[in-house]
Amino acid sequence: MSILEADDVLYSILALVIIENALEIYIAYRQVKVYRNALTVPTELQAHMSSETFHKARKYGLDGENFGIFKAVVMDVLLLCLELYIGLIALLWQMSVDVVERLQWDSSNEIIVSLVFVLISNVLSTFKSLPFKIYKIFVLEEKHGFNKQTAGFFAWDQVKGFLVTQIVMLPITAAIIFIVQRGGDNFFIWLWVFAGVISLVLLTLYPIFIAPLFDKYTPLEEGPLRQSIENLAASLKFPLTKLYVVEGSKRSSHSNAYFYGLWNSKRIVLFDTLLLNKGKPDDSELTDDEKGKGCTDEEVLAVLGHELGHWKLGHVTKNIIIMEVHLFLMFLVFGYLFKYAPFYEALGFPPGTRPILVGLLIIFTYVMAPYNAIINFAMTILSRRFEYQADEFAHKLGFEQQLCRALIKLNLDNLGFPIYDWLYSTWNHSHPTLLQRLARLKQLGQSQKKVQ
């Protein structure tokens, strides 16, 4: 293969990176203009959102979007393009070979070299992203009252996160390379089966064994809320086996709720910040800023009615099926293209050197970039459709008013800004906006009254 072909591949990759990020930055800038120009509380929220809260949310959103644009320019355009141009990946691979040889291991064993490569790459990636993480948490989130982490908590969190990532990634990396080497011409089928199994295993094991390493999970105390949740789950035949509260307030004051588990063993997790006054009967130990935040028991139940709607309507299963089809197509393309020499030469590798892991990175990240963008956009649209369906499910359970109040409270507590540029929202939001969801719930309520 000629050098010209490798150069063509390199410049094509650089062009894709620049075009993709330019589009993202342009869309983000459209929302920045909205933050700057939208100065009045929407009519639908004037009874709930004060002008002071509205402007706090506007400034929080503006700061966050400006930070996102800055990070994209520095990390995803300037730094990434520089790394690709100088052949950093090839340099790291050669460094990995050198380390393996110094340790007197077998440098001809691609699995061993790949594991060292992953470790070195992850160390570099961690240090690259660290300043941005520190700024976001200790400057941006701190400024707007959301950060609850101390420096020590953050540092230990990063160490644990790094170690857990390596424990999970290294065996998976070794298995991927082994399958490609030993799987024959149709190795991509075995790779797909392996990836599917690993995905399901991680979905099951992460909340049980990994998540508790980072946050404290305790069973929800006996009381009216627990009884109401158990009754709701039973009425829907949801196989609830555990009900937890996670102490997310040590990390952030943002709130959430979710369920996990496969087949007949489901667990529901509530963030303590979702509960009114963090679920504490006595608010004397709360700060003034924390008092009165969170949802009432009825509103929490409405939020769970929405979440259980995702389960009852099969959204989780549908997403898993889509993910598996997507993975199969990705591995199929990888199986046909990963031996193409100019891909590797474009990133600085000498002729004849074609590491499997690097091929996977090139195909999945760059060659498939246009396809990935289309799929992500399609999944965003589908996700919004699912959210509307889950809202309608909660409405049919009789939670329309409670869900509306919960959505408004969560938006206020999290300083969510209610106004968005249409293109920004269409491209980025996996959930409809607050105003869209309220309008839809109101429409459902009016339709029900007409029928009655």
Coordinates of C-alpha atoms in Angstrom, one line a residue:
M1 CA 0.0 0.0 0.0
S2 CA 1.3 3.4 -0.9
I3 CA 2.0 6.2 1.6
L4 CA -0.5 8.3 -0.3
E5 CA -3.3 5.9 0.7
A6 CA -2.3 6.1 4.3
D7 CA -2.3 9.9 4.1
D8 CA -5.7 9.9 2.5
V9 CA -7.0 7.8 5.4
L10 CA -5.4 10.1 8.0
Y11 CA -6.8 13.3 6.5
S12 CA -10.2 11.6 6.1
I13 CA -10.2 10.7 9.8
L14 CA -9.2 14.2 10.7
A15 CA -11.9 15.7 8.5
L16 CA -14.5 13.4 10.2
V17 CA -13.4 14.5 13.6
I18 CA -13.5 18.2 12.8
I19 CA -16.8 18.0 11.0
E20 CA -18.5 16.0 13.7
N21 CA -17.3 18.2 16.5
A22 CA -18.0 21.4 14.5
L23 CA -21.6 20.3 14.2
E24 CA -21.8 19.5 17.9
I25 CA -20.3 22.9 18.8
Y26 CA -22.6 24.8 16.4
I27 CA -25.7 23.1 17.9
A28 CA -24.4 23.9 21.4
Y29 CA -23.8 27.5 20.5
R30 CA -27.4 27.8 19.4
Q31 CA -28.4 26.8 23.0
V32 CA -25.9 29.3 24.4
K33 CA -27.8 32.0 22.5
V34 CA -31.1 30.8 24.1
Y35 CA -29.5 31.0 27.6
R36 CA -28.4 34.6 26.9
N37 CA -31.7 35.8 25.3
A38 CA -34.5 33.9 27.2
L39 CA -35.1 36.2 30.2
T40 CA -38.7 35.5 31.1
V41 CA -40.2 32.5 32.9
P42 CA -42.5 30.6 30.6
T43 CA -46.2 31.1 31.2
E44 CA -46.7 27.5 32.1
L45 CA -44.2 27.7 35.0
Q46 CA -44.9 31.1 36.4
A47 CA -46.9 29.7 39.3
H48 CA -44.1 27.4 40.2
M49 CA -40.8 29.0 39.2
S50 CA -39.7 32.3 40.6
S51 CA -37.7 34.8 38.5
E52 CA -34.7 34.2 40.8
T53 CA -34.7 30.4 40.3
F54 CA -35.2 30.9 36.5
H55 CA -32.1 33.1 36.3
K56 CA -30.1 30.7 38.5
A57 CA -31.0 27.9 36.1
R58 CA -30.2 30.1 33.1
K59 CA -26.7 30.9 34.5
Y60 CA -26.1 27.3 35.4
G61 CA -27.1 26.1 31.9
L62 CA -25.0 28.9 30.3
D63 CA -21.9 28.0 32.3
G64 CA -22.3 24.3 31.6
E65 CA -22.7 24.8 27.9
N66 CA -19.8 27.2 27.6
F67 CA -17.7 24.7 29.5
G68 CA -18.8 21.9 27.2
I69 CA -17.9 23.9 24.1
F70 CA -14.5 24.7 25.6
K71 CA -13.8 21.1 26.4
A72 CA -14.9 19.9 23.0
V73 CA -12.6 22.4 21.3
V74 CA -9.6 21.5 23.4
M75 CA -10.1 17.7 23.9
D76 CA -12.1 16.6 20.9
V77 CA -10.7 18.8 18.2
L78 CA -7.3 20.3 19.0
L79 CA -5.8 17.6 21.2
L80 CA -7.3 14.6 19.4
C81 CA -6.3 15.9 16.0
L82 CA -2.8 16.5 17.2
E83 CA -2.6 13.0 18.7
L84 CA -3.8 11.5 15.4
Y85 CA -1.5 13.6 13.3
I86 CA 1.7 12.7 15.3
G87 CA 0.7 9.0 15.6
L88 CA 0.3 8.9 19.3
I89 CA -1.4 5.5 19.2
A90 CA 1.5 4.0 17.4
L91 CA 3.9 5.6 19.9
L92 CA 2.0 4.1 22.8
W93 CA 2.0 0.7 21.2
Q94 CA 5.7 0.8 20.7
M95 CA 6.1 2.0 24.3
S96 CA 4.0 -1.1 25.3
V97 CA 6.3 -3.4 23.4
D98 CA 9.3 -1.8 25.1
V99 CA 7.7 -2.3 28.5
V100 CA 7.0 -5.9 27.8
E101 CA 10.6 -6.5 26.7
R102 CA 12.0 -4.8 29.7
L103 CA 9.9 -7.1 31.9
Q104 CA 11.3 -10.0 29.9
W105 CA 7.9 -11.1 28.8
D106 CA 7.0 -12.3 25.3
S107 CA 6.7 -9.2 23.1
S108 CA 5.5 -11.3 20.2
N109 CA 2.4 -12.2 22.2
E110 CA -0.2 -9.6 21.1
I111 CA -2.5 -10.2 24.1
I112 CA 0.3 -9.3 26.6
V113 CA 1.3 -6.2 24.6
S114 CA -2.4 -5.2 24.2
L115 CA -3.0 -5.4 28.0
V116 CA 0.0 -3.1 28.6
F117 CA -1.2 -0.8 25.9
V118 CA -4.7 -0.6 27.5
L119 CA -3.2 0.2 30.9
I120 CA -0.9 2.9 29.5
S121 CA -3.7 4.4 27.4
N122 CA -6.0 4.5 30.3
V123 CA -3.5 6.2 32.6
L124 CA -2.9 8.9 29.9
S125 CA -6.7 9.3 29.3
T126 CA -7.3 9.7 33.1
F127 CA -4.7 12.5 33.4
K128 CA -6.0 14.2 30.3
S129 CA -9.6 14.3 31.6
L130 CA -8.7 15.1 35.2
P131 CA -8.4 18.9 35.0
F132 CA -11.8 19.1 33.3
K133 CA -13.4 16.8 35.9
I134 CA -11.9 18.9 38.7
Y135 CA -13.1 22.2 37.1
K136 CA -16.6 20.8 36.5
I137 CA -17.1 19.5 40.0
F138 CA -15.1 22.0 42.2
V139 CA -15.7 25.1 40.2
L140 CA -18.8 24.8 38.0
E141 CA -21.0 22.5 40.2
E142 CA -19.6 24.2 43.4
K143 CA -20.5 27.6 42.1
H144 CA -24.1 26.6 41.6
G145 CA -24.5 24.7 44.8
F146 CA -24.6 21.1 43.5
N147 CA -21.1 19.7 44.5
K148 CA -21.0 17.8 47.8
Q149 CA -17.7 16.1 47.3
T150 CA -14.6 16.8 49.3
A151 CA -11.1 16.7 47.6
G152 CA -10.4 13.5 49.5
F153 CA -13.7 11.8 48.4
F154 CA -13.0 12.9 44.8
A155 CA -9.4 11.6 44.8
W156 CA -10.4 8.2 46.3
D157 CA -13.3 8.0 43.9
Q158 CA -10.9 8.5 40.9
V159 CA -8.6 5.8 42.2
K160 CA -11.4 3.3 42.7
G161 CA -12.9 4.1 39.3
F162 CA -9.5 3.6 37.6
L163 CA -8.8 0.3 39.4
V164 CA -12.3 -1.1 38.7
T165 CA -12.1 -0.1 35.1
Q166 CA -8.8 -2.0 34.7
I167 CA -10.2 -5.1 36.5
V168 CA -13.1 -5.2 34.1
M169 CA -11.4 -4.0 30.8
L170 CA -8.2 -6.1 30.9
P171 CA -9.8 -9.6 30.9
I172 CA -12.3 -8.4 28.2
T173 CA -9.5 -7.1 26.1
A174 CA -7.6 -10.4 26.3
A175 CA -10.8 -12.3 25.4
I176 CA -11.5 -10.1 22.4
I177 CA -8.0 -10.6 20.9
F178 CA -8.1 -14.3 21.6
I179 CA -11.4 -14.7 19.8
V180 CA -10.2 -12.7 16.8
Q181 CA -7.0 -14.8 16.6
R182 CA -8.7 -18.2 17.1
G183 CA -12.2 -17.6 15.7
G184 CA -11.6 -18.3 12.1
D185 CA -13.1 -16.4 9.2
N186 CA -16.4 -15.9 11.0
F187 CA -14.8 -14.7 14.3
F188 CA -17.1 -11.7 14.3
I189 CA -20.0 -14.0 15.2
W190 CA -18.2 -15.4 18.3
L191 CA -17.1 -11.8 19.1
W192 CA -20.7 -10.7 19.0
V193 CA -21.9 -13.6 21.2
F194 CA -19.2 -12.8 23.7
A195 CA -20.0 -9.1 23.7
G196 CA -23.7 -9.8 24.2
V197 CA -23.0 -12.1 27.1
I198 CA -20.6 -9.7 28.7
S199 CA -23.1 -6.8 28.3
L200 CA -25.8 -8.7 30.1
V201 CA -23.4 -9.9 32.8
L202 CA -22.2 -6.3 33.5
L203 CA -25.8 -5.0 33.5
T204 CA -26.6 -7.5 36.2
L205 CA -23.4 -7.4 38.2
Y206 CA -22.6 -3.6 38.1
P207 CA -25.4 -2.5 40.4
I208 CA -24.8 -5.4 42.8
F209 CA -21.0 -5.5 43.2
I210 CA -19.5 -2.4 41.6
A211 CA -21.9 0.5 42.3
P212 CA -21.8 -0.1 46.1
L213 CA -18.0 0.5 46.0
F214 CA -18.7 4.1 45.1
D215 CA -22.0 4.9 47.0
K216 CA -23.8 3.6 50.1
Y217 CA -27.0 1.6 49.4
T218 CA -29.4 0.9 52.3
P219 CA -32.8 -0.7 52.2
L220 CA -35.7 1.7 52.2
E221 CA -37.1 1.9 55.7
E222 CA -40.5 0.3 56.5
G223 CA -43.3 2.9 56.2
P224 CA -46.0 4.3 54.0
L225 CA -43.7 4.9 51.0
R226 CA -42.2 1.4 51.0
Q227 CA -45.6 -0.1 51.4
S228 CA -47.0 2.0 48.5
I229 CA -44.1 1.1 46.2
E230 CA -44.5 -2.6 47.0
N231 CA -48.3 -2.4 46.4
L232 CA -47.7 -0.6 43.0
A233 CA -45.1 -3.2 42.0
A234 CA -47.4 -6.1 42.9
S235 CA -50.3 -4.5 41.0
L236 CA -48.1 -4.5 37.9
K237 CA -46.7 -7.9 38.6
F238 CA -43.2 -6.3 38.7
P239 CA -40.9 -8.9 40.4
L240 CA -39.5 -6.5 43.0
T241 CA -37.0 -8.2 45.3
K242 CA -35.1 -5.3 46.8
L243 CA -35.8 -1.6 47.4
Y244 CA -32.8 0.6 48.1
V245 CA -32.0 4.2 48.8
V246 CA -28.6 5.3 47.6
E247 CA -26.7 8.1 49.4
G248 CA -26.1 10.2 46.3
S249 CA -26.1 13.4 48.3
K250 CA -22.4 12.8 49.3
R251 CA -21.6 13.2 45.6
S252 CA -24.1 15.7 44.3
S253 CA -27.5 17.2 45.1
H254 CA -28.9 16.0 41.7
S255 CA -31.7 13.4 42.1
N256 CA -32.8 10.2 40.2
A257 CA -34.4 6.8 40.5
Y258 CA -34.0 3.6 38.5
F259 CA -34.5 -0.1 38.5
Y260 CA -32.2 -3.0 37.4
G261 CA -32.0 -6.7 37.3
L262 CA -32.9 -9.4 34.8
W263 CA -35.9 -11.7 34.6
N264 CA -37.6 -12.4 37.9
S265 CA -35.2 -10.4 40.2
K266 CA -35.7 -6.7 40.0
R267 CA -34.4 -4.0 42.3
I268 CA -35.5 -0.4 42.6
V269 CA -33.0 2.3 43.7
L270 CA -34.1 5.8 44.9
F271 CA -31.6 8.6 45.3
D272 CA -31.9 10.1 48.8
T273 CA -32.1 13.5 47.1
L274 CA -35.3 12.4 45.3
L275 CA -37.0 12.0 48.7
L276 CA -38.4 15.0 50.5
N277 CA -35.8 16.3 53.0
K278 CA -33.7 13.2 51.9
G279 CA -36.3 11.0 53.5
K280 CA -35.4 12.2 57.0
P281 CA -38.3 12.8 59.4
D282 CA -36.3 15.5 61.2
D283 CA -34.8 18.2 59.0
S284 CA -32.7 19.7 61.7
E285 CA -29.5 18.0 60.4
L286 CA -30.1 19.4 56.9
T287 CA -28.6 22.6 55.6
D288 CA -31.0 25.4 54.8
D289 CA -30.4 24.8 51.1
E290 CA -31.4 21.1 51.5
K291 CA -34.6 21.7 53.4
G292 CA -37.8 21.3 51.5
K293 CA -36.1 19.8 48.5
G294 CA -37.3 16.5 47.0
C295 CA -40.6 14.9 46.3
T296 CA -43.5 13.8 48.5
D297 CA -44.3 10.1 48.8
E298 CA -47.1 10.5 46.2
E299 CA -44.7 12.2 43.8
V300 CA -42.0 9.6 44.3
L301 CA -44.7 7.0 43.5
A302 CA -45.6 8.8 40.3
V303 CA -41.9 8.9 39.2
L304 CA -41.7 5.1 39.8
G305 CA -45.0 4.7 37.9
H306 CA -43.2 6.2 35.0
E307 CA -40.1 4.1 35.5
L308 CA -42.2 0.9 35.8
G309 CA -43.9 1.9 32.6
H310 CA -40.6 1.4 30.8
W311 CA -40.5 -2.1 32.1
K312 CA -44.2 -3.0 31.5
L313 CA -44.0 -1.6 27.9
G314 CA -40.9 -3.6 27.1
H315 CA -38.6 -0.6 26.6
V316 CA -35.7 -2.2 28.3
T317 CA -36.0 -5.4 26.2
K318 CA -36.4 -3.4 23.0
N319 CA -33.2 -1.4 23.8
I320 CA -31.2 -4.6 24.5
I321 CA -32.4 -6.1 21.2
I322 CA -31.4 -2.9 19.3
M323 CA -28.1 -2.9 21.0
E324 CA -27.4 -6.5 20.0
V325 CA -28.3 -5.9 16.4
H326 CA -26.1 -2.7 16.4
L327 CA -23.2 -4.7 17.9
F328 CA -23.5 -7.4 15.3
L329 CA -23.3 -4.9 12.4
M330 CA -20.3 -3.2 14.0
F331 CA -18.5 -6.5 14.4
L332 CA -19.4 -7.6 10.9
V333 CA -17.9 -4.4 9.5
F334 CA -14.8 -4.9 11.7
G335 CA -14.4 -8.5 10.5
Y336 CA -14.2 -7.3 6.8
L337 CA -12.1 -4.2 7.3
F338 CA -9.7 -4.6 10.2
K339 CA -6.9 -6.0 8.0
Y340 CA -6.8 -3.0 5.7
A341 CA -3.2 -1.8 6.1
P342 CA -3.6 2.0 5.4
F343 CA -5.8 2.3 8.5
Y344 CA -2.8 1.4 10.6
E345 CA -0.2 3.2 8.6
A346 CA -2.4 6.4 8.8
L347 CA -1.9 6.3 12.6
G348 CA 1.8 5.9 12.4
F349 CA 2.3 2.1 12.5
P350 CA 5.0 0.6 10.3
P351 CA 3.9 -1.6 7.4
G352 CA 2.9 -5.1 8.5
T353 CA 2.0 -4.0 12.1
R354 CA -1.8 -4.3 12.6
P355 CA -2.8 -4.7 16.3
I356 CA -6.3 -6.1 16.6
L357 CA -7.2 -3.7 19.4
V358 CA -6.1 -0.7 17.4
G359 CA -8.1 -2.0 14.4
L360 CA -11.2 -2.2 16.6
L361 CA -10.6 1.4 17.8
I362 CA -10.2 2.7 14.2
I363 CA -13.3 0.9 12.8
F364 CA -15.6 1.6 15.7
T365 CA -14.6 5.2 16.4
Y366 CA -13.6 6.6 13.0
V367 CA -14.7 4.4 10.1
M368 CA -18.2 3.9 11.6
A369 CA -18.5 7.5 12.8
P370 CA -21.2 8.6 10.3
Y371 CA -23.2 5.4 11.0
N372 CA -22.8 5.9 14.8
A373 CA -24.1 9.5 14.5
I374 CA -27.2 8.3 12.6
I375 CA -27.8 5.5 15.1
N376 CA -27.3 7.8 18.1
F377 CA -29.8 10.3 16.6
A378 CA -32.3 7.5 15.9
M379 CA -31.9 6.2 19.4
T380 CA -32.4 9.7 20.9
I381 CA -35.7 10.0 18.9
L382 CA -36.8 6.5 20.0
S383 CA -35.9 7.3 23.6
R384 CA -38.1 10.4 23.6
R385 CA -40.9 8.3 22.2
F386 CA -40.4 5.8 25.0
E387 CA -40.5 8.6 27.6
Y388 CA -43.8 9.9 26.3
Q389 CA -45.2 6.3 26.5
A390 CA -44.0 5.9 30.1
D391 CA -45.6 9.2 31.0
E392 CA -48.9 8.0 29.5
F393 CA -48.5 4.7 31.4
A394 CA -48.2 6.7 34.7
H395 CA -51.2 8.8 33.6
K396 CA -53.3 5.7 33.2
L397 CA -52.3 4.6 36.7
G398 CA -53.8 7.9 38.0
F399 CA -50.5 9.8 38.6
E400 CA -51.0 12.6 36.1
Q401 CA -51.1 15.5 38.6
Q402 CA -48.5 13.9 40.9
L403 CA -46.1 13.3 38.0
C404 CA -46.5 16.9 36.8
R405 CA -45.7 18.2 40.3
A406 CA -42.7 15.8 40.5
L407 CA -41.3 16.8 37.1
I408 CA -41.6 20.5 38.1
K409 CA -39.9 19.9 41.5
L410 CA -37.1 17.9 40.0
N411 CA -36.5 20.5 37.4
L412 CA -36.4 23.3 40.1
D413 CA -34.2 21.2 42.5
N414 CA -31.7 20.4 39.7
L415 CA -31.8 24.0 38.2
G416 CA -33.0 22.6 34.9
F417 CA -33.6 25.4 32.4
P418 CA -37.0 25.0 30.7
I419 CA -36.3 26.7 27.3
Y420 CA -34.3 25.0 24.6
D421 CA -33.4 25.6 21.0
W422 CA -35.3 23.1 18.8
L423 CA -32.3 21.7 17.0
Y424 CA -30.3 21.4 20.3
S425 CA -33.1 19.6 21.9
T426 CA -33.8 17.3 18.9
W427 CA -30.1 16.3 18.7
N428 CA -29.2 16.0 22.3
H429 CA -32.2 15.2 24.5
S430 CA -33.1 11.6 25.2
H431 CA -36.1 12.9 27.2
P432 CA -38.7 15.4 26.1
T433 CA -38.2 18.8 27.7
L434 CA -40.2 19.7 30.9
L435 CA -42.7 21.9 29.0
Q436 CA -43.2 19.2 26.3
R437 CA -43.9 16.5 29.0
L438 CA -46.3 18.8 30.9
A439 CA -48.1 19.7 27.7
R440 CA -48.5 16.0 26.8
L441 CA -49.8 15.1 30.3
K442 CA -52.3 17.9 30.2
Q443 CA -53.4 16.8 26.7
L444 CA -53.9 13.2 28.1
G445 CA -55.9 14.6 31.0
Q446 CA -58.2 16.6 28.7
S447 CA -58.7 13.7 26.4
Q448 CA -59.7 11.5 29.3
K449 CA -62.2 14.1 30.5
K450 CA -63.8 14.3 27.1
V451 CA -64.2 10.5 27.0
Q452 CA -65.8 10.5 30.5

